[in-house]
Amino acid sequence: MPDELAGYIIHPSFHEALKELKPDLACVATYSESHAEYAIAAMEQGADVFVEKPLATTVEDARRVIDCARANGRKLVIGYILRHHLSWMRLIEEARKLGGPYVFRMNLNQQSSGATWETHKNLMNTTSLIVDCGVHYVDVMCQITDARPVEVRGMGMRLSDEIKPDMYNYGHLQVLFDDGTVGWYEAGWGPMMSETAFFVKDVISPNGCVSIVMNEAVTKSDDVDAHTKTANIRIHRAERDADGRFLHPDTNLSMADEPGHQELCEREQAFMLKAIRENLDHDRHMNDALQSLGICLAADESVRSGQPVKL
């Protein structure tokens, strides 16, 4: 237990704690399988809720959580941390300026060991990595394109005997949109993973591309700060002159002063407080979370069935 929490009472039951303490706000940062149950219990008790992603392990449970928030007039914020990241907000803005249709190329592979690998194995007890991490990046794709996702394909492989027989620790999803936009996301966890090209974040359109370019000295793929630090955003424009040469040099936007992971968590906290105090309309936020979760769960279904899934 961290020293900062040493003086607090630790309740053995979440539900009993809700009844006894009657909190105004509950933070659900447990493993995925308890997100829906705990979030619903807290809102029914009268608390607003911040819940980590994914919102639930099934679309049906995610809908139940959202329905509960609406029925009880509670604020529900889901932990999509990149929505509070100024660099990612700029990436989305610049990509939308280019116009679609788009190609999305995104991954986050983690060569994990020790405590990080233990955490990854615990996460994979109930939730695949393309759901747990994929919801972030599929959410980014859906913020850039206004097109509707229509089909998802997935593939995966179990690369370790330390995880359940029906789970995989390498996964790849492809999502197709109704305007021709396509995107892929790749995730791999474990001590066997390569750190070559472990952080790819590209958005390509007929008019150019926008990319997150990492500091080449950063090689620790399981460092949580490396997952959110962008270093630079590079903008390339496809426009050419009469001789076929590029009209514009690439633009590099330095993100040297961007917040670290803890500061991003604090930005999420500030957003939660603002949502409560200013009574923000969260319908779009909740619907977007449901959409990205549905896409990633469809990819997991495709991995297991070997068939594409129509949305």
PDB file of C-alpha atoms in Angstrom:
ATOM      1  CA  MET A   1       0.000   0.000   0.000  1.00  0.00           C
ATOM      2  CA  PRO A   2       1.460   3.441  -0.909  1.00  0.00           C
ATOM      3  CA  ASP A   3       2.461   5.608   2.060  1.00  0.00           C
ATOM      4  CA  GLU A   4      -0.059   8.256   0.980  1.00  0.00           C
ATOM      5  CA  LEU A   5      -2.909   5.802   1.663  1.00  0.00           C
ATOM      6  CA  ALA A   6      -1.592   4.414   4.942  1.00  0.00           C
ATOM      7  CA  GLY A   7      -4.079   6.290   7.132  1.00  0.00           C
ATOM      8  CA  TYR A   8      -7.214   5.320   5.246  1.00  0.00           C
ATOM      9  CA  ILE A   9      -9.664   2.565   6.127  1.00  0.00           C
ATOM     10  CA  ILE A  10      -9.529  -0.299   3.637  1.00  0.00           C
ATOM     11  CA  HIS A  11     -12.934  -1.897   3.117  1.00  0.00           C
ATOM     12  CA  PRO A  12     -13.008  -5.584   2.135  1.00  0.00           C
ATOM     13  CA  SER A  13     -16.137  -5.089   0.007  1.00  0.00           C
ATOM     14  CA  PHE A  14     -16.690  -2.402  -2.623  1.00  0.00           C
ATOM     15  CA  HIS A  15     -20.453  -2.687  -2.244  1.00  0.00           C
ATOM     16  CA  GLU A  16     -20.333  -2.358   1.555  1.00  0.00           C
ATOM     17  CA  ALA A  17     -18.028   0.649   1.212  1.00  0.00           C
ATOM     18  CA  LEU A  18     -20.556   2.337  -1.088  1.00  0.00           C
ATOM     19  CA  LYS A  19     -23.366   1.820   1.421  1.00  0.00           C
ATOM     20  CA  GLU A  20     -21.321   3.004   4.382  1.00  0.00           C
ATOM     21  CA  LEU A  21     -19.464   5.958   2.856  1.00  0.00           C
ATOM     22  CA  LYS A  22     -22.008   7.134   0.257  1.00  0.00           C
ATOM     23  CA  PRO A  23     -19.340   8.818  -1.894  1.00  0.00           C
ATOM     24  CA  ASP A  24     -20.070  11.626  -4.339  1.00  0.00           C
ATOM     25  CA  LEU A  25     -17.558  10.157  -6.788  1.00  0.00           C
ATOM     26  CA  ALA A  26     -16.216   6.653  -7.381  1.00  0.00           C
ATOM     27  CA  CYS A  27     -13.112   5.778  -9.385  1.00  0.00           C
ATOM     28  CA  VAL A  28     -13.202   2.270 -10.853  1.00  0.00           C
ATOM     29  CA  ALA A  29      -9.624   1.362 -11.763  1.00  0.00           C
ATOM     30  CA  THR A  30      -9.822  -2.400 -11.298  1.00  0.00           C
ATOM     31  CA  TYR A  31      -9.330  -5.149 -13.878  1.00  0.00           C
ATOM     32  CA  SER A  32     -11.828  -5.085 -16.733  1.00  0.00           C
ATOM     33  CA  GLU A  33     -14.165  -7.835 -15.533  1.00  0.00           C
ATOM     34  CA  SER A  34     -15.443  -5.726 -12.612  1.00  0.00           C
ATOM     35  CA  HIS A  35     -15.785  -2.376 -14.413  1.00  0.00           C
ATOM     36  CA  ALA A  36     -19.466  -2.693 -15.329  1.00  0.00           C
ATOM     37  CA  GLU A  37     -20.571  -4.154 -11.989  1.00  0.00           C
ATOM     38  CA  TYR A  38     -18.744  -1.568  -9.883  1.00  0.00           C
ATOM     39  CA  ALA A  39     -19.702   1.408 -12.076  1.00  0.00           C
ATOM     40  CA  ILE A  40     -23.396   0.474 -12.006  1.00  0.00           C
ATOM     41  CA  ALA A  41     -23.360  -0.128  -8.248  1.00  0.00           C
ATOM     42  CA  ALA A  42     -21.740   3.255  -7.622  1.00  0.00           C
ATOM     43  CA  MET A  43     -24.171   5.163  -9.848  1.00  0.00           C
ATOM     44  CA  GLU A  44     -27.182   3.428  -8.324  1.00  0.00           C
ATOM     45  CA  GLN A  45     -25.849   4.517  -4.929  1.00  0.00           C
ATOM     46  CA  GLY A  46     -25.787   8.139  -6.170  1.00  0.00           C
ATOM     47  CA  ALA A  47     -22.138   8.592  -7.146  1.00  0.00           C
ATOM     48  CA  ASP A  48     -20.695   9.988 -10.347  1.00  0.00           C
ATOM     49  CA  VAL A  49     -18.135   7.596 -11.828  1.00  0.00           C
ATOM     50  CA  PHE A  50     -14.751   7.651 -13.486  1.00  0.00           C
ATOM     51  CA  VAL A  51     -14.083   4.191 -14.913  1.00  0.00           C
ATOM     52  CA  GLU A  52     -10.965   2.980 -16.646  1.00  0.00           C
ATOM     53  CA  LYS A  53     -11.196   1.649 -20.167  1.00  0.00           C
ATOM     54  CA  PRO A  54     -12.491  -0.664 -21.447  1.00  0.00           C
ATOM     55  CA  LEU A  55     -15.899   0.272 -20.087  1.00  0.00           C
ATOM     56  CA  ALA A  56     -16.878  -3.417 -19.932  1.00  0.00           C
ATOM     57  CA  THR A  57     -15.910  -6.784 -21.367  1.00  0.00           C
ATOM     58  CA  THR A  58     -19.034  -7.012 -23.559  1.00  0.00           C
ATOM     59  CA  VAL A  59     -21.022  -4.492 -25.577  1.00  0.00           C
ATOM     60  CA  GLU A  60     -24.163  -5.508 -23.687  1.00  0.00           C
ATOM     61  CA  ASP A  61     -22.583  -4.707 -20.315  1.00  0.00           C
ATOM     62  CA  ALA A  62     -21.212  -1.420 -21.649  1.00  0.00           C
ATOM     63  CA  ARG A  63     -24.724  -0.444 -22.733  1.00  0.00           C
ATOM     64  CA  ARG A  64     -26.026  -1.320 -19.257  1.00  0.00           C
ATOM     65  CA  VAL A  65     -23.479   1.035 -17.689  1.00  0.00           C
ATOM     66  CA  ILE A  66     -24.404   3.876 -20.045  1.00  0.00           C
ATOM     67  CA  ASP A  67     -28.125   3.267 -19.542  1.00  0.00           C
ATOM     68  CA  CYS A  68     -27.577   3.359 -15.780  1.00  0.00           C
ATOM     69  CA  ALA A  69     -25.763   6.705 -16.009  1.00  0.00           C
ATOM     70  CA  ARG A  70     -28.623   8.196 -18.012  1.00  0.00           C
ATOM     71  CA  ALA A  71     -31.353   6.719 -15.827  1.00  0.00           C
ATOM     72  CA  ASN A  72     -29.748   8.011 -12.632  1.00  0.00           C
ATOM     73  CA  GLY A  73     -28.549  11.367 -13.980  1.00  0.00           C
ATOM     74  CA  ARG A  74     -24.935  10.522 -13.153  1.00  0.00           C
ATOM     75  CA  LYS A  75     -21.739  11.692 -14.850  1.00  0.00           C
ATOM     76  CA  LEU A  76     -19.793   8.817 -16.396  1.00  0.00           C
ATOM     77  CA  VAL A  77     -16.260   9.472 -17.647  1.00  0.00           C
ATOM     78  CA  ILE A  78     -14.308   6.655 -19.298  1.00  0.00           C
ATOM     79  CA  GLY A  79     -10.507   6.698 -19.118  1.00  0.00           C
ATOM     80  CA  TYR A  80      -9.587   7.503 -22.698  1.00  0.00           C
ATOM     81  CA  ILE A  81      -6.410   9.308 -21.684  1.00  0.00           C
ATOM     82  CA  LEU A  82      -5.400  10.322 -25.221  1.00  0.00           C
ATOM     83  CA  ARG A  83      -8.491  12.557 -25.378  1.00  0.00           C
ATOM     84  CA  HIS A  84      -6.759  14.757 -22.793  1.00  0.00           C
ATOM     85  CA  HIS A  85      -3.360  14.727 -24.509  1.00  0.00           C
ATOM     86  CA  LEU A  86      -2.612  17.992 -26.332  1.00  0.00           C
ATOM     87  CA  SER A  87      -0.298  16.274 -28.824  1.00  0.00           C
ATOM     88  CA  TRP A  88      -2.903  13.698 -29.805  1.00  0.00           C
ATOM     89  CA  MET A  89      -5.522  16.419 -30.036  1.00  0.00           C
ATOM     90  CA  ARG A  90      -3.203  18.245 -32.451  1.00  0.00           C
ATOM     91  CA  LEU A  91      -2.610  15.045 -34.445  1.00  0.00           C
ATOM     92  CA  ILE A  92      -6.374  14.601 -34.856  1.00  0.00           C
ATOM     93  CA  GLU A  93      -6.786  18.248 -35.861  1.00  0.00           C
ATOM     94  CA  GLU A  94      -4.030  18.103 -38.496  1.00  0.00           C
ATOM     95  CA  ALA A  95      -5.255  14.775 -39.891  1.00  0.00           C
ATOM     96  CA  ARG A  96      -8.778  16.127 -40.290  1.00  0.00           C
ATOM     97  CA  LYS A  97      -7.365  19.126 -42.199  1.00  0.00           C
ATOM     98  CA  LEU A  98      -5.877  16.730 -44.766  1.00  0.00           C
ATOM     99  CA  GLY A  99      -9.258  15.149 -45.437  1.00  0.00           C
ATOM    100  CA  GLY A 100     -10.072  11.513 -46.108  1.00  0.00           C
ATOM    101  CA  PRO A 101     -10.348   8.768 -46.969  1.00  0.00           C
ATOM    102  CA  TYR A 102      -7.582   7.675 -44.639  1.00  0.00           C
ATOM    103  CA  VAL A 103      -5.137   4.896 -43.939  1.00  0.00           C
ATOM    104  CA  PHE A 104      -4.465   4.455 -40.217  1.00  0.00           C
ATOM    105  CA  ARG A 105      -1.307   2.605 -39.149  1.00  0.00           C
ATOM    106  CA  MET A 106      -0.984   2.230 -35.388  1.00  0.00           C
ATOM    107  CA  ASN A 107       0.622  -0.107 -32.903  1.00  0.00           C
ATOM    108  CA  LEU A 108       1.994  -0.363 -29.390  1.00  0.00           C
ATOM    109  CA  ASN A 109       4.123  -3.415 -28.689  1.00  0.00           C
ATOM    110  CA  GLN A 110       5.594  -3.910 -25.225  1.00  0.00           C
ATOM    111  CA  GLN A 111       8.613  -6.067 -24.421  1.00  0.00           C
ATOM    112  CA  SER A 112       7.455  -6.610 -20.865  1.00  0.00           C
ATOM    113  CA  SER A 113       9.106  -8.490 -18.016  1.00  0.00           C
ATOM    114  CA  GLY A 114       8.952  -8.639 -14.236  1.00  0.00           C
ATOM    115  CA  ALA A 115       6.051  -6.748 -12.670  1.00  0.00           C
ATOM    116  CA  THR A 116       4.901  -5.341 -16.026  1.00  0.00           C
ATOM    117  CA  TRP A 117       4.580  -8.819 -17.543  1.00  0.00           C
ATOM    118  CA  GLU A 118       2.673  -9.957 -14.445  1.00  0.00           C
ATOM    119  CA  THR A 119       0.258  -7.047 -14.940  1.00  0.00           C
ATOM    120  CA  HIS A 120      -0.150  -7.939 -18.608  1.00  0.00           C
ATOM    121  CA  LYS A 121      -0.903 -11.573 -17.740  1.00  0.00           C
ATOM    122  CA  ASN A 122      -3.498 -10.477 -15.196  1.00  0.00           C
ATOM    123  CA  LEU A 123      -5.151  -8.204 -17.755  1.00  0.00           C
ATOM    124  CA  MET A 124      -5.296 -11.073 -20.238  1.00  0.00           C
ATOM    125  CA  ASN A 125      -7.167 -13.282 -17.795  1.00  0.00           C
ATOM    126  CA  THR A 126     -10.374 -11.704 -19.094  1.00  0.00           C
ATOM    127  CA  THR A 127      -9.528  -9.116 -21.761  1.00  0.00           C
ATOM    128  CA  SER A 128      -7.412  -9.449 -24.878  1.00  0.00           C
ATOM    129  CA  LEU A 129      -4.724  -6.877 -25.528  1.00  0.00           C
ATOM    130  CA  ILE A 130      -6.356  -5.624 -28.740  1.00  0.00           C
ATOM    131  CA  VAL A 131      -9.368  -4.691 -26.618  1.00  0.00           C
ATOM    132  CA  ASP A 132      -7.518  -3.337 -23.582  1.00  0.00           C
ATOM    133  CA  CYS A 133      -5.149  -1.102 -25.577  1.00  0.00           C
ATOM    134  CA  GLY A 134      -6.904  -1.049 -28.927  1.00  0.00           C
ATOM    135  CA  VAL A 135      -9.848   1.031 -27.724  1.00  0.00           C
ATOM    136  CA  HIS A 136      -7.524   4.057 -27.358  1.00  0.00           C
ATOM    137  CA  TYR A 137      -6.332   3.993 -30.939  1.00  0.00           C
ATOM    138  CA  VAL A 138      -9.586   2.933 -32.573  1.00  0.00           C
ATOM    139  CA  ASP A 139     -11.145   5.878 -30.727  1.00  0.00           C
ATOM    140  CA  VAL A 140      -8.531   8.153 -32.336  1.00  0.00           C
ATOM    141  CA  MET A 141      -9.366   6.730 -35.775  1.00  0.00           C
ATOM    142  CA  CYS A 142     -13.061   7.398 -35.228  1.00  0.00           C
ATOM    143  CA  GLN A 143     -12.361  10.979 -34.124  1.00  0.00           C
ATOM    144  CA  ILE A 144     -10.439  11.628 -37.357  1.00  0.00           C
ATOM    145  CA  THR A 145     -12.839  10.098 -39.863  1.00  0.00           C
ATOM    146  CA  ASP A 146     -16.532  10.859 -39.985  1.00  0.00           C
ATOM    147  CA  ALA A 147     -17.111   7.602 -41.873  1.00  0.00           C
ATOM    148  CA  ARG A 148     -18.985   4.666 -40.377  1.00  0.00           C
ATOM    149  CA  PRO A 149     -17.083   1.470 -39.475  1.00  0.00           C
ATOM    150  CA  VAL A 150     -18.574  -1.459 -41.392  1.00  0.00           C
ATOM    151  CA  GLU A 151     -16.265  -4.465 -40.999  1.00  0.00           C
ATOM    152  CA  VAL A 152     -13.560  -5.703 -38.645  1.00  0.00           C
ATOM    153  CA  ARG A 153     -10.970  -8.432 -39.110  1.00  0.00           C
ATOM    154  CA  GLY A 154      -8.557  -9.764 -36.545  1.00  0.00           C
ATOM    155  CA  MET A 155      -5.757 -12.240 -36.074  1.00  0.00           C
ATOM    156  CA  GLY A 156      -3.809 -13.259 -33.012  1.00  0.00           C
ATOM    157  CA  MET A 157      -1.269 -15.710 -31.666  1.00  0.00           C
ATOM    158  CA  ARG A 158      -0.465 -17.184 -28.259  1.00  0.00           C
ATOM    159  CA  LEU A 159       3.289 -16.758 -27.832  1.00  0.00           C
ATOM    160  CA  SER A 160       3.559 -17.851 -24.199  1.00  0.00           C
ATOM    161  CA  ASP A 161       2.590 -20.855 -22.088  1.00  0.00           C
ATOM    162  CA  GLU A 162       2.152 -18.450 -19.160  1.00  0.00           C
ATOM    163  CA  ILE A 163      -1.249 -17.237 -20.403  1.00  0.00           C
ATOM    164  CA  LYS A 164      -4.555 -19.053 -20.696  1.00  0.00           C
ATOM    165  CA  PRO A 165      -4.871 -21.584 -23.543  1.00  0.00           C
ATOM    166  CA  ASP A 166      -7.660 -19.550 -25.161  1.00  0.00           C
ATOM    167  CA  MET A 167      -5.844 -16.187 -24.932  1.00  0.00           C
ATOM    168  CA  TYR A 168      -3.252 -14.599 -27.222  1.00  0.00           C
ATOM    169  CA  ASN A 169      -0.540 -12.040 -26.447  1.00  0.00           C
ATOM    170  CA  TYR A 170      -0.045 -10.837 -30.021  1.00  0.00           C
ATOM    171  CA  GLY A 171      -2.987  -9.378 -31.894  1.00  0.00           C
ATOM    172  CA  HIS A 172      -3.678  -7.410 -35.047  1.00  0.00           C
ATOM    173  CA  LEU A 173      -6.983  -5.854 -36.111  1.00  0.00           C
ATOM    174  CA  GLN A 174      -8.131  -4.228 -39.323  1.00  0.00           C
ATOM    175  CA  VAL A 175     -11.177  -1.967 -39.510  1.00  0.00           C
ATOM    176  CA  LEU A 176     -12.915  -0.905 -42.732  1.00  0.00           C
ATOM    177  CA  PHE A 177     -15.097   2.214 -43.042  1.00  0.00           C
ATOM    178  CA  ASP A 178     -17.888   3.000 -45.482  1.00  0.00           C
ATOM    179  CA  ASP A 179     -15.918   5.715 -47.341  1.00  0.00           C
ATOM    180  CA  GLY A 180     -13.004   3.402 -48.123  1.00  0.00           C
ATOM    181  CA  THR A 181     -10.966   4.388 -45.066  1.00  0.00           C
ATOM    182  CA  VAL A 182      -8.966   1.490 -43.614  1.00  0.00           C
ATOM    183  CA  GLY A 183      -7.010   1.160 -40.405  1.00  0.00           C
ATOM    184  CA  TRP A 184      -4.937  -1.365 -38.543  1.00  0.00           C
ATOM    185  CA  TYR A 185      -3.798  -1.674 -34.957  1.00  0.00           C
ATOM    186  CA  GLU A 186      -1.210  -4.114 -33.613  1.00  0.00           C
ATOM    187  CA  ALA A 187      -0.355  -5.022 -30.027  1.00  0.00           C
ATOM    188  CA  GLY A 188       2.070  -7.519 -28.544  1.00  0.00           C
ATOM    189  CA  TRP A 189       2.936  -8.054 -24.878  1.00  0.00           C
ATOM    190  CA  GLY A 190       5.604 -10.163 -23.249  1.00  0.00           C
ATOM    191  CA  PRO A 191       9.312 -10.882 -22.822  1.00  0.00           C
ATOM    192  CA  MET A 192       9.562 -12.273 -26.352  1.00  0.00           C
ATOM    193  CA  MET A 193       8.354  -9.134 -28.136  1.00  0.00           C
ATOM    194  CA  SER A 194      10.591  -7.156 -30.480  1.00  0.00           C
ATOM    195  CA  GLU A 195      11.174  -3.474 -29.840  1.00  0.00           C
ATOM    196  CA  THR A 196      11.660  -2.795 -33.547  1.00  0.00           C
ATOM    197  CA  ALA A 197       8.975  -0.350 -34.713  1.00  0.00           C
ATOM    198  CA  PHE A 198       7.082  -0.826 -31.437  1.00  0.00           C
ATOM    199  CA  PHE A 199       5.457   2.615 -31.651  1.00  0.00           C
ATOM    200  CA  VAL A 200       3.883   3.400 -35.040  1.00  0.00           C
ATOM    201  CA  LYS A 201       1.327   6.207 -35.272  1.00  0.00           C
ATOM    202  CA  ASP A 202       0.622   7.222 -38.896  1.00  0.00           C
ATOM    203  CA  VAL A 203      -2.391   8.801 -40.572  1.00  0.00           C
ATOM    204  CA  ILE A 204      -2.247   8.916 -44.382  1.00  0.00           C
ATOM    205  CA  SER A 205      -4.643  10.506 -46.865  1.00  0.00           C
ATOM    206  CA  PRO A 206      -4.474  11.361 -50.589  1.00  0.00           C
ATOM    207  CA  ASN A 207      -3.275  14.824 -49.524  1.00  0.00           C
ATOM    208  CA  GLY A 208      -0.403  13.777 -47.273  1.00  0.00           C
ATOM    209  CA  CYS A 209       0.219  12.269 -43.866  1.00  0.00           C
ATOM    210  CA  VAL A 210       0.594  13.101 -40.199  1.00  0.00           C
ATOM    211  CA  SER A 211       2.863  10.996 -38.006  1.00  0.00           C
ATOM    212  CA  ILE A 212       3.997  10.864 -34.417  1.00  0.00           C
ATOM    213  CA  VAL A 213       7.775  10.577 -34.437  1.00  0.00           C
ATOM    214  CA  MET A 214       9.348   9.233 -31.267  1.00  0.00           C
ATOM    215  CA  ASN A 215      12.721  10.173 -29.875  1.00  0.00           C
ATOM    216  CA  GLU A 216      15.000   7.512 -31.372  1.00  0.00           C
ATOM    217  CA  ALA A 217      16.799   7.186 -28.034  1.00  0.00           C
ATOM    218  CA  VAL A 218      13.601   5.851 -26.431  1.00  0.00           C
ATOM    219  CA  THR A 219      13.659   2.061 -26.583  1.00  0.00           C
ATOM    220  CA  LYS A 220      11.825   0.989 -23.412  1.00  0.00           C
ATOM    221  CA  SER A 221       8.582  -0.246 -24.884  1.00  0.00           C
ATOM    222  CA  ASP A 222       7.090  -1.164 -21.485  1.00  0.00           C
ATOM    223  CA  ASP A 223       7.679   2.322 -20.003  1.00  0.00           C
ATOM    224  CA  VAL A 224       4.245   3.873 -19.460  1.00  0.00           C
ATOM    225  CA  ASP A 225       5.571   7.371 -20.208  1.00  0.00           C
ATOM    226  CA  ALA A 226       6.896   6.141 -23.570  1.00  0.00           C
ATOM    227  CA  HIS A 227       3.317   5.206 -24.489  1.00  0.00           C
ATOM    228  CA  THR A 228       2.132   8.822 -24.314  1.00  0.00           C
ATOM    229  CA  LYS A 229       5.256  10.876 -25.104  1.00  0.00           C
ATOM    230  CA  THR A 230       5.210  11.980 -28.746  1.00  0.00           C
ATOM    231  CA  ALA A 231       8.473  13.975 -29.187  1.00  0.00           C
ATOM    232  CA  ASN A 232       7.389  15.357 -32.599  1.00  0.00           C
ATOM    233  CA  ILE A 233       4.421  15.491 -34.926  1.00  0.00           C
ATOM    234  CA  ARG A 234       5.514  15.440 -38.565  1.00  0.00           C
ATOM    235  CA  ILE A 235       3.174  16.794 -41.247  1.00  0.00           C
ATOM    236  CA  HIS A 236       3.852  15.878 -44.876  1.00  0.00           C
ATOM    237  CA  ARG A 237       1.877  17.392 -47.747  1.00  0.00           C
ATOM    238  CA  ALA A 238       1.552  15.564 -51.060  1.00  0.00           C
ATOM    239  CA  GLU A 239       1.108  18.702 -53.212  1.00  0.00           C
ATOM    240  CA  ARG A 240       3.706  18.960 -56.036  1.00  0.00           C
ATOM    241  CA  ASP A 241       4.810  21.552 -58.592  1.00  0.00           C
ATOM    242  CA  ALA A 242       4.836  21.286 -62.387  1.00  0.00           C
ATOM    243  CA  ASP A 243       8.063  19.273 -62.238  1.00  0.00           C
ATOM    244  CA  GLY A 244       6.557  16.774 -59.820  1.00  0.00           C
ATOM    245  CA  ARG A 245       8.565  18.005 -56.837  1.00  0.00           C
ATOM    246  CA  PHE A 246       7.041  18.598 -53.447  1.00  0.00           C
ATOM    247  CA  LEU A 247       5.845  22.164 -52.948  1.00  0.00           C
ATOM    248  CA  HIS A 248       6.174  22.147 -49.176  1.00  0.00           C
ATOM    249  CA  PRO A 249       8.864  20.848 -46.841  1.00  0.00           C
ATOM    250  CA  ASP A 250       7.692  18.603 -44.037  1.00  0.00           C
ATOM    251  CA  THR A 251       6.625  20.413 -40.888  1.00  0.00           C
ATOM    252  CA  ASN A 252       7.882  19.142 -37.538  1.00  0.00           C
ATOM    253  CA  LEU A 253       5.971  20.245 -34.466  1.00  0.00           C
ATOM    254  CA  SER A 254       8.005  19.808 -31.294  1.00  0.00           C
ATOM    255  CA  MET A 255       6.125  18.422 -28.311  1.00  0.00           C
ATOM    256  CA  ALA A 256       9.029  18.812 -25.897  1.00  0.00           C
ATOM    257  CA  ASP A 257       6.905  20.352 -23.135  1.00  0.00           C
ATOM    258  CA  GLU A 258       4.042  17.878 -23.324  1.00  0.00           C
ATOM    259  CA  PRO A 259       2.690  16.389 -20.086  1.00  0.00           C
ATOM    260  CA  GLY A 260       3.879  13.058 -18.713  1.00  0.00           C
ATOM    261  CA  HIS A 261       1.594  10.171 -17.814  1.00  0.00           C
ATOM    262  CA  GLN A 262       0.845  11.428 -14.294  1.00  0.00           C
ATOM    263  CA  GLU A 263       0.040  14.913 -15.583  1.00  0.00           C
ATOM    264  CA  LEU A 264      -2.331  13.372 -18.125  1.00  0.00           C
ATOM    265  CA  CYS A 265      -4.087  11.523 -15.303  1.00  0.00           C
ATOM    266  CA  GLU A 266      -4.459  14.858 -13.524  1.00  0.00           C
ATOM    267  CA  ARG A 267      -5.988  16.344 -16.690  1.00  0.00           C
ATOM    268  CA  GLU A 268      -8.504  13.483 -16.665  1.00  0.00           C
ATOM    269  CA  GLN A 269      -9.314  14.282 -13.034  1.00  0.00           C
ATOM    270  CA  ALA A 270      -9.844  17.941 -13.921  1.00  0.00           C
ATOM    271  CA  PHE A 271     -12.177  16.929 -16.758  1.00  0.00           C
ATOM    272  CA  MET A 272     -14.185  14.739 -14.377  1.00  0.00           C
ATOM    273  CA  LEU A 273     -14.566  17.644 -11.955  1.00  0.00           C
ATOM    274  CA  LYS A 274     -15.567  20.011 -14.772  1.00  0.00           C
ATOM    275  CA  ALA A 275     -18.162  17.518 -16.018  1.00  0.00           C
ATOM    276  CA  ILE A 276     -19.790  17.484 -12.578  1.00  0.00           C
ATOM    277  CA  ARG A 277     -19.580  21.199 -11.786  1.00  0.00           C
ATOM    278  CA  GLU A 278     -20.661  22.402 -15.246  1.00  0.00           C
ATOM    279  CA  ASN A 279     -23.134  19.579 -15.909  1.00  0.00           C
ATOM    280  CA  LEU A 280     -21.507  18.727 -19.240  1.00  0.00           C
ATOM    281  CA  ASP A 281     -23.459  16.688 -21.779  1.00  0.00           C
ATOM    282  CA  HIS A 282     -21.631  13.353 -21.985  1.00  0.00           C
ATOM    283  CA  ASP A 283     -23.767  11.543 -24.542  1.00  0.00           C
ATOM    284  CA  ARG A 284     -21.122  11.816 -27.291  1.00  0.00           C
ATOM    285  CA  HIS A 285     -18.364  10.726 -24.893  1.00  0.00           C
ATOM    286  CA  MET A 286     -20.296   7.619 -23.844  1.00  0.00           C
ATOM    287  CA  ASN A 287     -21.405   6.741 -27.377  1.00  0.00           C
ATOM    288  CA  ASP A 288     -17.843   7.052 -28.678  1.00  0.00           C
ATOM    289  CA  ALA A 289     -16.596   4.743 -25.925  1.00  0.00           C
ATOM    290  CA  LEU A 290     -19.262   2.209 -26.866  1.00  0.00           C
ATOM    291  CA  GLN A 291     -18.307   2.400 -30.548  1.00  0.00           C
ATOM    292  CA  SER A 292     -14.564   1.864 -30.055  1.00  0.00           C
ATOM    293  CA  LEU A 293     -15.239  -0.988 -27.613  1.00  0.00           C
ATOM    294  CA  GLY A 294     -17.620  -2.632 -30.088  1.00  0.00           C
ATOM    295  CA  ILE A 295     -15.020  -2.483 -32.862  1.00  0.00           C
ATOM    296  CA  CYS A 296     -12.294  -4.008 -30.685  1.00  0.00           C
ATOM    297  CA  LEU A 297     -14.566  -6.743 -29.329  1.00  0.00           C
ATOM    298  CA  ALA A 298     -15.539  -7.563 -32.921  1.00  0.00           C
ATOM    299  CA  ALA A 299     -11.833  -7.888 -33.716  1.00  0.00           C
ATOM    300  CA  ASP A 300     -11.415 -10.283 -30.788  1.00  0.00           C
ATOM    301  CA  GLU A 301     -14.376 -12.289 -32.101  1.00  0.00           C
ATOM    302  CA  SER A 302     -12.723 -12.396 -35.525  1.00  0.00           C
ATOM    303  CA  VAL A 303      -9.464 -13.649 -34.003  1.00  0.00           C
ATOM    304  CA  ARG A 304     -11.310 -16.541 -32.401  1.00  0.00           C
ATOM    305  CA  SER A 305     -13.618 -17.388 -35.320  1.00  0.00           C
ATOM    306  CA  GLY A 306     -11.206 -16.771 -38.169  1.00  0.00           C
ATOM    307  CA  GLN A 307     -13.952 -14.819 -39.943  1.00  0.00           C
ATOM    308  CA  PRO A 308     -14.484 -11.092 -40.587  1.00  0.00           C
ATOM    309  CA  VAL A 309     -17.230  -9.445 -38.545  1.00  0.00           C
ATOM    310  CA  LYS A 310     -19.754  -7.092 -40.135  1.00  0.00           C
ATOM    311  CA  LEU A 311     -20.792  -4.156 -37.970  1.00  0.00           C
TER     312      LEU A 311
END
